[in-house]
Coordinates of C-alpha atoms and ligand atoms in Angstrom, one line a residue:
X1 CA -22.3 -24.2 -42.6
X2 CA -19.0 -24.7 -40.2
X3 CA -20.0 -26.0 -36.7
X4 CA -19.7 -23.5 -34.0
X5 CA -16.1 -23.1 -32.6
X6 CA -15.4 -24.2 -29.1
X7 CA -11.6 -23.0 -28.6
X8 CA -10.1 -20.3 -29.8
X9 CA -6.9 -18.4 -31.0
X10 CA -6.0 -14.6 -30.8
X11 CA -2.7 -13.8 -32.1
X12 CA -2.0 -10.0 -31.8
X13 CA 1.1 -8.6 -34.1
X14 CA 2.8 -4.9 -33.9
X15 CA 2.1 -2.2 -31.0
X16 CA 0.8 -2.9 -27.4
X17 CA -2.3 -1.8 -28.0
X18 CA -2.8 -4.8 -30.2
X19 CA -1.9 -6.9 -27.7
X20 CA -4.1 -4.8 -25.3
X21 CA -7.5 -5.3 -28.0
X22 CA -6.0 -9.0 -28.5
X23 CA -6.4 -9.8 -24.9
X24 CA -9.8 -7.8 -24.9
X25 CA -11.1 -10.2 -27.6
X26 CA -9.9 -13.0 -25.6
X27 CA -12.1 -12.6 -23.1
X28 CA -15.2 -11.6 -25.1
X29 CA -14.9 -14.8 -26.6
X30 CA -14.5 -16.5 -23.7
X31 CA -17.7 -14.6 -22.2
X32 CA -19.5 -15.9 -25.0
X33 CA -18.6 -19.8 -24.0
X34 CA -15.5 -20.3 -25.9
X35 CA -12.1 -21.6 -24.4
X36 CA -8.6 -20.8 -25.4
X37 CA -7.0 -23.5 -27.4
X38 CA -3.8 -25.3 -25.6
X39 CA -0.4 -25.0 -26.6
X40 CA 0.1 -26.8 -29.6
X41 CA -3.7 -27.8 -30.1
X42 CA -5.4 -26.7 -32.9
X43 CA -8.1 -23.9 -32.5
X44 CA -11.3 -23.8 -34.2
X45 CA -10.8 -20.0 -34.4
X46 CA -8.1 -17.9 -35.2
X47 CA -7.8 -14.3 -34.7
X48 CA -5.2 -12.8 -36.3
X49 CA -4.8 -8.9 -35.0
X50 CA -2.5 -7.5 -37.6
X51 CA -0.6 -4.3 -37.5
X52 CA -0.6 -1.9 -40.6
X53 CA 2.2 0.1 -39.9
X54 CA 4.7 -1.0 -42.3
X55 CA 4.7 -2.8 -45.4
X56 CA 6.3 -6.0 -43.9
X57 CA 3.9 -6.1 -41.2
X58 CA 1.0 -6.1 -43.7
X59 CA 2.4 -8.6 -45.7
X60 CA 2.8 -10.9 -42.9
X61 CA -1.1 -11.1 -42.3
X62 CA -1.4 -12.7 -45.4
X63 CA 0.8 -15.5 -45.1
X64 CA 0.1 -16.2 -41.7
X65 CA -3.5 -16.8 -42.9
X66 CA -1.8 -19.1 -45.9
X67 CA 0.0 -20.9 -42.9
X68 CA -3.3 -21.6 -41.0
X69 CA -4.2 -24.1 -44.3
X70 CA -4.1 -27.5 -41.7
X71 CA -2.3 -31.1 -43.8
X72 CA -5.8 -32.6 -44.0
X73 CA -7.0 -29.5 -46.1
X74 CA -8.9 -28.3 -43.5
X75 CA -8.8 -24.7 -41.7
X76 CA -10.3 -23.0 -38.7
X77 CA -12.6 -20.4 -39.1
X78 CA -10.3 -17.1 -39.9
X79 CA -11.2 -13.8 -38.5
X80 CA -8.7 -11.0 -39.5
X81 CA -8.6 -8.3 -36.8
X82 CA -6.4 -5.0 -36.6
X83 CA -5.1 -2.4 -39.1
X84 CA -4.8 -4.6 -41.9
X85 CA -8.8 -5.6 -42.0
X86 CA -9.6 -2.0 -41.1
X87 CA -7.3 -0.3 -44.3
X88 CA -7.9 -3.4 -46.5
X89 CA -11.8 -4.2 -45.7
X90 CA -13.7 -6.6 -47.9
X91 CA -10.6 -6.3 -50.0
X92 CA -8.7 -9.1 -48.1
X93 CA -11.3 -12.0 -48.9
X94 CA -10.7 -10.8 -51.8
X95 CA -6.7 -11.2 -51.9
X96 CA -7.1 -14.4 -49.1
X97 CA -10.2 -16.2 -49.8
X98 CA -9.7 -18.1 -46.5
X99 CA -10.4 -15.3 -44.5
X100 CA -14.1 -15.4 -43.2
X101 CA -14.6 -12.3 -40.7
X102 CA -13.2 -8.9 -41.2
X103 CA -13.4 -6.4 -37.8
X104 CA -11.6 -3.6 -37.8
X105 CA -10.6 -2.1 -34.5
X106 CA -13.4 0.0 -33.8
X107 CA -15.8 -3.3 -34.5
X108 CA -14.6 -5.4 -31.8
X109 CA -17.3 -6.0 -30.0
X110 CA -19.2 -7.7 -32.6
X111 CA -17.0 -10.2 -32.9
X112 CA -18.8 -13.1 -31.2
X113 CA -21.7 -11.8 -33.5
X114 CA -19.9 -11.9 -36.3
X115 CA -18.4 -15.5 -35.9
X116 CA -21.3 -17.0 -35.9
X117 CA -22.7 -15.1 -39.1
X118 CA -19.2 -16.7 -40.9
X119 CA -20.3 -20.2 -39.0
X120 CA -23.9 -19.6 -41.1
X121 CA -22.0 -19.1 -43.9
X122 CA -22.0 -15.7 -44.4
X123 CA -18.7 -13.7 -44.9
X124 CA -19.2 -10.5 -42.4
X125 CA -17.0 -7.5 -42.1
X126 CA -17.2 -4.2 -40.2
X127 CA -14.6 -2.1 -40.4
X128 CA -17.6 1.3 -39.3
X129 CA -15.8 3.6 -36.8
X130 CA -19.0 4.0 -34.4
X131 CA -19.6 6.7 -32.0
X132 CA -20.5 3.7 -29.3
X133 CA -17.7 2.4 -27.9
X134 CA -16.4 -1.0 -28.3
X135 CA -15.1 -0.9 -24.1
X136 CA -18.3 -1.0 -23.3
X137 CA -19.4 -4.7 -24.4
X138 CA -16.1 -6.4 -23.2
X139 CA -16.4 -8.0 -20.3
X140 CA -15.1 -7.2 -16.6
X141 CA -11.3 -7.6 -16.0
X142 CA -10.7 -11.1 -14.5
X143 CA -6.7 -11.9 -14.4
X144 CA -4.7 -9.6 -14.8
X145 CA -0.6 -9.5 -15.7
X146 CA 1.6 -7.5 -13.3
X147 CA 2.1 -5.2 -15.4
X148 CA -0.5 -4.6 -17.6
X149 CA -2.1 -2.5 -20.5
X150 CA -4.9 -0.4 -20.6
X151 CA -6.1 2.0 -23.4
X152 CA -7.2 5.6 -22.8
X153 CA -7.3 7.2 -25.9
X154 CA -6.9 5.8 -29.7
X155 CA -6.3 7.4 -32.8
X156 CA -4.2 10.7 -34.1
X157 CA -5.2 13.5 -35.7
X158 CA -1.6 14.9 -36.3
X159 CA -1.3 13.2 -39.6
X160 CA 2.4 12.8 -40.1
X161 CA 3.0 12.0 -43.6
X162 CA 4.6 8.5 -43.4
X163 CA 1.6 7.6 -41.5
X164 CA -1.3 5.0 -41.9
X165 CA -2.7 5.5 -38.1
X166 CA -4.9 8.1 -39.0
X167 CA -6.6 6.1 -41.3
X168 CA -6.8 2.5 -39.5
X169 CA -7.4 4.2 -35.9
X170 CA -9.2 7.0 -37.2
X171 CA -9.3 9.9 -35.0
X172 CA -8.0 11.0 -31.5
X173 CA -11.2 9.9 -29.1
X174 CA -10.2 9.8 -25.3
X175 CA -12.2 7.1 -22.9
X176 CA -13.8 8.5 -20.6
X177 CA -12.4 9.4 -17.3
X178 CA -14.6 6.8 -15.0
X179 CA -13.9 4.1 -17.4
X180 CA -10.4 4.5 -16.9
X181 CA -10.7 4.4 -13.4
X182 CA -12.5 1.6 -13.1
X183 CA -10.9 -0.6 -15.3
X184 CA -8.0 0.4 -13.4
X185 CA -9.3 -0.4 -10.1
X186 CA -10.2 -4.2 -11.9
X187 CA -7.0 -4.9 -12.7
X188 CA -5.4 -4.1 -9.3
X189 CA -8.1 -6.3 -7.8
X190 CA -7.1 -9.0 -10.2
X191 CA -3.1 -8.9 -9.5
X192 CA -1.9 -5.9 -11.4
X193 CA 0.9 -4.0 -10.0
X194 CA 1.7 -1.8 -12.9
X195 CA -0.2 -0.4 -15.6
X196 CA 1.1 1.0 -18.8
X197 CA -1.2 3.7 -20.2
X198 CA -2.1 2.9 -23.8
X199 CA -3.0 5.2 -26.7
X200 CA -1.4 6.2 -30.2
X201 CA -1.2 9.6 -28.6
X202 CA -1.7 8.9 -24.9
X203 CA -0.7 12.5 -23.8
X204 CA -3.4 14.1 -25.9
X205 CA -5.7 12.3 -23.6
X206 CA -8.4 14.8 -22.2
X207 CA -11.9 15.6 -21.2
X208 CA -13.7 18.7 -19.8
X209 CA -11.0 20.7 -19.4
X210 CA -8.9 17.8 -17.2
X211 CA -5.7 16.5 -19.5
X212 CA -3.5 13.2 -19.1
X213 CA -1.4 14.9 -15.9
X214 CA -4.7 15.0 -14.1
X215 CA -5.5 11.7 -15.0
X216 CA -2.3 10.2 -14.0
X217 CA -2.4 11.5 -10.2
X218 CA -6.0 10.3 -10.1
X219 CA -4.5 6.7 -10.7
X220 CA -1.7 7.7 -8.3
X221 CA -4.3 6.9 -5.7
X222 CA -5.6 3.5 -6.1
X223 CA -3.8 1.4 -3.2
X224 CA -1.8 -1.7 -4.4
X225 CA -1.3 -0.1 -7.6
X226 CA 2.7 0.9 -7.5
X227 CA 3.5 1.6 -11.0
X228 CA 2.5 3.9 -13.6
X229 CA 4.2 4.0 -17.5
X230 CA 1.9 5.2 -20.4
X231 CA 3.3 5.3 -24.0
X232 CA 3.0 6.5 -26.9
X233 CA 3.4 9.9 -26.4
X234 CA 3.9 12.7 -28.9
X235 CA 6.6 15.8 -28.4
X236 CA 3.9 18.5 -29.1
X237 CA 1.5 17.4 -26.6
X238 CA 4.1 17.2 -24.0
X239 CA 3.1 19.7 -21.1
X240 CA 4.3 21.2 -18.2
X241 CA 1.7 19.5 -16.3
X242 CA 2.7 16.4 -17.6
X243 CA 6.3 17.1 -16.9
X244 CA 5.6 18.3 -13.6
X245 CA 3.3 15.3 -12.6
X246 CA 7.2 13.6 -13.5
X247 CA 8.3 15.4 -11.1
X248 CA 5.6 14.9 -8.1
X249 CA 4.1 11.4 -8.6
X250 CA 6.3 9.0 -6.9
X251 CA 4.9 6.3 -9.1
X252 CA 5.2 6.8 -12.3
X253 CA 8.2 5.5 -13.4
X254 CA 11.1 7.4 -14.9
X255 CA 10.9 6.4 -18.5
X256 CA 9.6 8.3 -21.6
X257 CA 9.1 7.0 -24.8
X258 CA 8.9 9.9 -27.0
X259 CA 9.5 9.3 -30.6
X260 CA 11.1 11.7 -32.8
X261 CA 11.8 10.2 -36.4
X262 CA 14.7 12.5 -37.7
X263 CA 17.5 14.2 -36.3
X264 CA 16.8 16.9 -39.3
X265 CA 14.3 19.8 -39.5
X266 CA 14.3 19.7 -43.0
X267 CA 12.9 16.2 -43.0
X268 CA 11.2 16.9 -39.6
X269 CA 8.7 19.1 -41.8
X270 CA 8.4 17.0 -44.5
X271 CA 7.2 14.5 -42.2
X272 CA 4.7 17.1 -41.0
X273 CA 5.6 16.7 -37.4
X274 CA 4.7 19.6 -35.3
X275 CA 8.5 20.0 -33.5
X276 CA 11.7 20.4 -34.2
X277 CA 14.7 19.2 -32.9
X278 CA 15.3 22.5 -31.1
X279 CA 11.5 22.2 -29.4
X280 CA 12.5 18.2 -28.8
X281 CA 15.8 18.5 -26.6
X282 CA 13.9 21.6 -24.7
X283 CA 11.1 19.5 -23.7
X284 CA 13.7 16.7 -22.8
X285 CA 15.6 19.4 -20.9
X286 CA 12.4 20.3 -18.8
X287 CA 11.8 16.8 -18.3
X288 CA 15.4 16.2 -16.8
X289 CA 15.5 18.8 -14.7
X290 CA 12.0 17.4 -13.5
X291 CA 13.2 13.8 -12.9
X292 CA 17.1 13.6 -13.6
X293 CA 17.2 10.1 -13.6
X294 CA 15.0 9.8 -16.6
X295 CA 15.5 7.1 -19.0
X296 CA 14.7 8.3 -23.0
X297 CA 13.6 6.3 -25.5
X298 CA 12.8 7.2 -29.0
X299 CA 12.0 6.3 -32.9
X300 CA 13.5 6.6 -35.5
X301 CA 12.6 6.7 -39.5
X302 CA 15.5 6.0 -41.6
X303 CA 15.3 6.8 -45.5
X304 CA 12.7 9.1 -45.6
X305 CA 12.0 10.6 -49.0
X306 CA 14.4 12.9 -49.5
X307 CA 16.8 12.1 -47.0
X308 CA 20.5 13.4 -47.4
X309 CA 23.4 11.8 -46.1
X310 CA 23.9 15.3 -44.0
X311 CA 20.1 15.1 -42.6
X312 CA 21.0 11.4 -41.9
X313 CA 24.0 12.6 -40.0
X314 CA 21.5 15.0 -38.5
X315 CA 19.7 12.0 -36.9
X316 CA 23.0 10.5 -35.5
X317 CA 24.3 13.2 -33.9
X318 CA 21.0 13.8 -31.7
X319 CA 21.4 10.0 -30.8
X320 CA 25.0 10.9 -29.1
X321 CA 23.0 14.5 -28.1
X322 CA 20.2 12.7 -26.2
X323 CA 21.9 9.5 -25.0
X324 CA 18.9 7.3 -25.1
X325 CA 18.3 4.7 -22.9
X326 CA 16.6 2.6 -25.2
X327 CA 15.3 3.7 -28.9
X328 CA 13.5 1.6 -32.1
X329 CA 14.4 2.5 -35.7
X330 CA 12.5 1.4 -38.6
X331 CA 13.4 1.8 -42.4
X332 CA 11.0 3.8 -44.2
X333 CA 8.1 2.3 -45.7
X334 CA 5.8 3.6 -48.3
X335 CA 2.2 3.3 -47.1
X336 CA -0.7 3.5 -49.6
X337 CA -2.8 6.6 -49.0
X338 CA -0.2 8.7 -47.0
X339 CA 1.2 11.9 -48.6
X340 CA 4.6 10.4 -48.7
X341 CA 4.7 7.5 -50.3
X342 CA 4.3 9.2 -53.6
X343 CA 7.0 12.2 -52.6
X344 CA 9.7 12.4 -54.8
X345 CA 13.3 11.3 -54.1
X346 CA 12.2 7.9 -52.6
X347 CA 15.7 6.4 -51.3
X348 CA 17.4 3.2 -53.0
X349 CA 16.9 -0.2 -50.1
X350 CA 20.8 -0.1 -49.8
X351 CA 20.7 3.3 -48.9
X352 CA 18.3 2.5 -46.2
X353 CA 19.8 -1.0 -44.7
X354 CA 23.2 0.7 -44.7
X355 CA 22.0 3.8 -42.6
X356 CA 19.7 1.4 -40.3
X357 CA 22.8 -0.5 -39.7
X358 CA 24.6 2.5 -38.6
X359 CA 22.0 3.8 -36.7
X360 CA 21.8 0.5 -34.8
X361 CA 25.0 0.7 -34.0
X362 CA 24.8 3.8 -32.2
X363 CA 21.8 2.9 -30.4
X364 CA 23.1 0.0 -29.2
X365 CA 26.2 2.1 -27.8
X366 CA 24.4 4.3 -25.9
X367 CA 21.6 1.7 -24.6
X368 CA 24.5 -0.8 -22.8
X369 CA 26.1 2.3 -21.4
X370 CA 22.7 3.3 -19.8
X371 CA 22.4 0.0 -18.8
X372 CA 26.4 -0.2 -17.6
X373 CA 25.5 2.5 -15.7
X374 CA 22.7 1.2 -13.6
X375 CA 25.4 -1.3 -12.6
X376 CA 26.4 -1.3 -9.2
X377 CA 23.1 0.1 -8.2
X378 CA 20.4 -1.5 -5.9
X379 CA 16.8 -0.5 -7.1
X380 CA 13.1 -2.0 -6.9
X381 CA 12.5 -4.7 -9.4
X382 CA 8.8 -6.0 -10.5
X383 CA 8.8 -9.4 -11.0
X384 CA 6.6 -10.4 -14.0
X385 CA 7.4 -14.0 -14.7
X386 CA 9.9 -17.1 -14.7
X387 CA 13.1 -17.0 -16.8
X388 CA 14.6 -19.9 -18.2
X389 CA 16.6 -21.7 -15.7
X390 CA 15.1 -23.2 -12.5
X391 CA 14.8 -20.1 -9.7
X392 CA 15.2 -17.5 -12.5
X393 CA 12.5 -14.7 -12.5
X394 CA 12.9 -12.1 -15.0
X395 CA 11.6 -8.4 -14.2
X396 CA 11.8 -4.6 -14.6
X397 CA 14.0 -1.9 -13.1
X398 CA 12.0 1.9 -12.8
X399 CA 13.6 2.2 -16.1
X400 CA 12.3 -0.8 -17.9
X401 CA 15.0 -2.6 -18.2
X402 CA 14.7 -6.2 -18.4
X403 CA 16.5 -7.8 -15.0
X404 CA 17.1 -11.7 -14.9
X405 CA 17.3 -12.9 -11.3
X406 CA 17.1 -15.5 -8.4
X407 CA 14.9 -15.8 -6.3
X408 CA 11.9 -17.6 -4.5
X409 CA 9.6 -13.8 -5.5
X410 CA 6.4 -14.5 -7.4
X411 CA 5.3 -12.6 -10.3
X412 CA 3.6 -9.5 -9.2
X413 CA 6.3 -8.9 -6.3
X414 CA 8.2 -6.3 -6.2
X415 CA 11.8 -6.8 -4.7
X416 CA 15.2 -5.1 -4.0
X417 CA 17.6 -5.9 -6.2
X418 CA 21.7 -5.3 -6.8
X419 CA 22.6 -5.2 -10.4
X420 CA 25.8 -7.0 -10.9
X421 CA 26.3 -7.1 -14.9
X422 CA 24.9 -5.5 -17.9
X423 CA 24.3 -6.3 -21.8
X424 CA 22.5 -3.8 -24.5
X425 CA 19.1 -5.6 -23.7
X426 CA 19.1 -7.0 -20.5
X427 CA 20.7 -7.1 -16.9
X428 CA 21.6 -9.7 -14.6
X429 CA 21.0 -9.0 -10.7
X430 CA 21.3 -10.7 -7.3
X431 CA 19.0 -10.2 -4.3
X432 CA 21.3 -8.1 -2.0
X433 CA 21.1 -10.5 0.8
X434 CA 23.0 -13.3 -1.1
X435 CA 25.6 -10.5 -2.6
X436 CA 26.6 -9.6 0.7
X437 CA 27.0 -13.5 1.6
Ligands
5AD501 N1 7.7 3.5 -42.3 C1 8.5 3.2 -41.3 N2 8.3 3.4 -40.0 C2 7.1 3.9 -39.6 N3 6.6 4.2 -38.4 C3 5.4 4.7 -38.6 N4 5.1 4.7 -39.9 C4 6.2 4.2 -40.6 C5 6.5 4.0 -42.0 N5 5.6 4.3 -42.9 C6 7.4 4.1 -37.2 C7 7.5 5.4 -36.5 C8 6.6 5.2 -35.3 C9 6.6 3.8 -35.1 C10 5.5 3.2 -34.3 O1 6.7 3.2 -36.3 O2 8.9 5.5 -36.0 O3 6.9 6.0 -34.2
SF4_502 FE1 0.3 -1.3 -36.2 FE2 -0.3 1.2 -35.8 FE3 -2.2 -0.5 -35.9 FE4 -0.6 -0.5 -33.8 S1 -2.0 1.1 -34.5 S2 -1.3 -2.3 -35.0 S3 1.4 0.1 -34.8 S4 -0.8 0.1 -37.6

């Protein structure tokens, strides 16, 4: 028997809908009487909300769970959250004996439950994937981030074969429509001016017959909410509503995350993903000539099984092709379970760090000319919080790009602002008033 905790901990690693689920848990907790530990203090309970995604990621869970050992011996009660209690189950208290709750994503709701079976002793984990849905047992919205997240859809059917998502989000299941809304509505009310669509495939979002685009112009018309983002999408669900809806709704912003892994159709396949590069620069095409100032961004999968220097060349060449704004490339990683990681021709580390580096280096290029471009422009910036020097706020352009600026604005406000001076992963900008001075 542990006493019951009082403060608590959630510590969300890898995507935004982690951080989305973290902040979900954080207020059930709360709900349930207990407070966020301070800065610095110690919490009685930790949640650690792990990502699965790559071997590194995993591997972190388990020494951040070492790291939560405290000098006098002690420990907070440990609840493992996220992919890695979902693919590993009962099999982490095995591997980390610390660990006292396992709840999978799906399971969240039980969590309060669940902590105080572990503070009776017992050892609980639910990693079921229930039909009931966990949205329904958090609590109402109460402070909401100017721009904040909000899931609409989890889990992928497409299978890719690098990929564990399938397995620790399980399949595609869209929220329903009123739910959305609502939620929506919550966090306007509570000081969100932005809201970034969350889902693992948030285009294949549907119900009855009404798809993402529909959904999209229905948010369109809550007053006070100015921004709309949603990510991640997938190239095969990419539809001319959708596009069109690019073209049509003034607020949603032009930016498109839309991951493609390879430059290669040969490895494209392999990979099991349903486009190819052809099918990938039309729908970017379409989506240009719907909103030409588009920004791109993309991923990228470096070293996948059987990946030639020429397919590898492949990939670099639809960098320069595309011209992305902004784009995230990983090394492969063999996950346990998915049809890759026992394909043959696995490709040596060196092989892989040297083709990251290049790749890098020809993101990078094209990511501070996008940004070099903007210079010189005056666009709408949304202020989301303070920088690092006195009078510094730091926001984002239409394009999501990170703007570090002056001025008295709050967080939430959205203000004009003249962009004087651009790096690869940030931009500096004056409020047009004082550039004129
Ligand atoms: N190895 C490396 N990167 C991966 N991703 C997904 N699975 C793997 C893996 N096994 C990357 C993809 C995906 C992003 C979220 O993570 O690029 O789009
Ligand atoms: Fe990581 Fe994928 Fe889970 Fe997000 S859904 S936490 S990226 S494994």
């Amino acid at each position: 028997m542990t006493s019951a905790p009082k403060t608590f901990r959630v510590k969300s690693f890898g995507c935004q809908m982690n951080v989305y689920d973290g902040e979900r848990m954080a207020e059930l907790l709360g709900a349930n009487g207990m407070s966020a530990a301070g800065e610095g203090e110690d919490a009685d309970l930790v949640v650690l909300n792990t990502c699965h995604i790559r071997e590194k990621a995993a591997e972190k869970a388990y020494s951040d769970v070492g790291r939560l050992r405290r000098e006098d011996g002690s420990k907070p009660l440990i609840a493992l959250a996220g992919c890695v209690a979902q693919a590993e189950g009962a099999e982490a208290q095995k591997r980390s004996p610390m660990i006292d709750v396992i709840v999978g994503p799906q399971a969240y709701h039980r969590l309060p439950e669940m902590v105080a079976q572990a503070v009776r002793g017992g050892r609980p984990v639910d990693t079921d994937m229930p039909a009931i849905s966990k949205f329904d047992a958090f609590p109402k919205r109460k402070r909401a981030n100017p721009s904040s997240f909000l899931t609409i859809q989890e889990g992928c059917d497409k299978f890719c074969t690098y990929c564990v998502v399938p397995y620790t989000r399980g399949a595609e299941v869209s929220r329903p429509w009123g739910d959305i809304v609502a939620e929506a509505y919550e966090l306007v009310e509570t000081g969100a001016r932005e809201v970034v669509l969350l889902g693992q495939n948030v285009n294949a979002w549907s119900e009855d017959g009404r798809g993402f685009a529909d959904l999209i112009r229905e948010l369109a018309q809550i007053d006070g909410l100015e921004r709309i983002r949603y990510t991640t999408s997938h190239p095969a669900d990419m539809t001319d509503a959708l596009i069109a809806a690019h073209a049509e709704v003034g607020k949603l912003m032009p930016y498109l995350h839309l991951p493609v892994q390879s430059g290669s159709n040969r490895i494209l396949k392999a990979m099991n993903r349903s486009h190819t590069v052809e099918t990938y620069l039309a729908t970017l095409a379409k989506m240009r000539e719907a909103r030409p100032d588009i920004a791109l961004s993309g991923d990228f999968i470096v070293g996948f099984p059987g990946e030639t220097e020429e397919d590898f060349t492949a990939t670099l060449n639809l960098v320069d092709e595309v011209g992305y704004a902004s784009a995230y490339s990983f090394k492969y990683s063999p996950r346990p379970g998915t049809p890759a990681a026992t394909m043959e021709d696995q490709i040596a580390p060196e092989v892989m760090d040297e083709r990251l580096q290049r790749l890098h280096e020809r993101i990078n290029t094209h990511q501070t000319a996008f940004n070099r471009a903007t210079v010189g422009k005056e666009t709408e910036v949304l202020i989301e919080r303070k920088g690092r020097y006195p009078g510094q706020m730091i926001g984002r352009t239409p394009w999501l790009q990170s703007v570090h600026v002056e001025t008295d604005a709050v967080p939430g406000d959205i203000v004009s602002v003249s962009l004087v001076s651009a790096g690869p992963n940030s931009l500096a900008g004056v409020i047009p008033a004082k550039a004129a001075a």
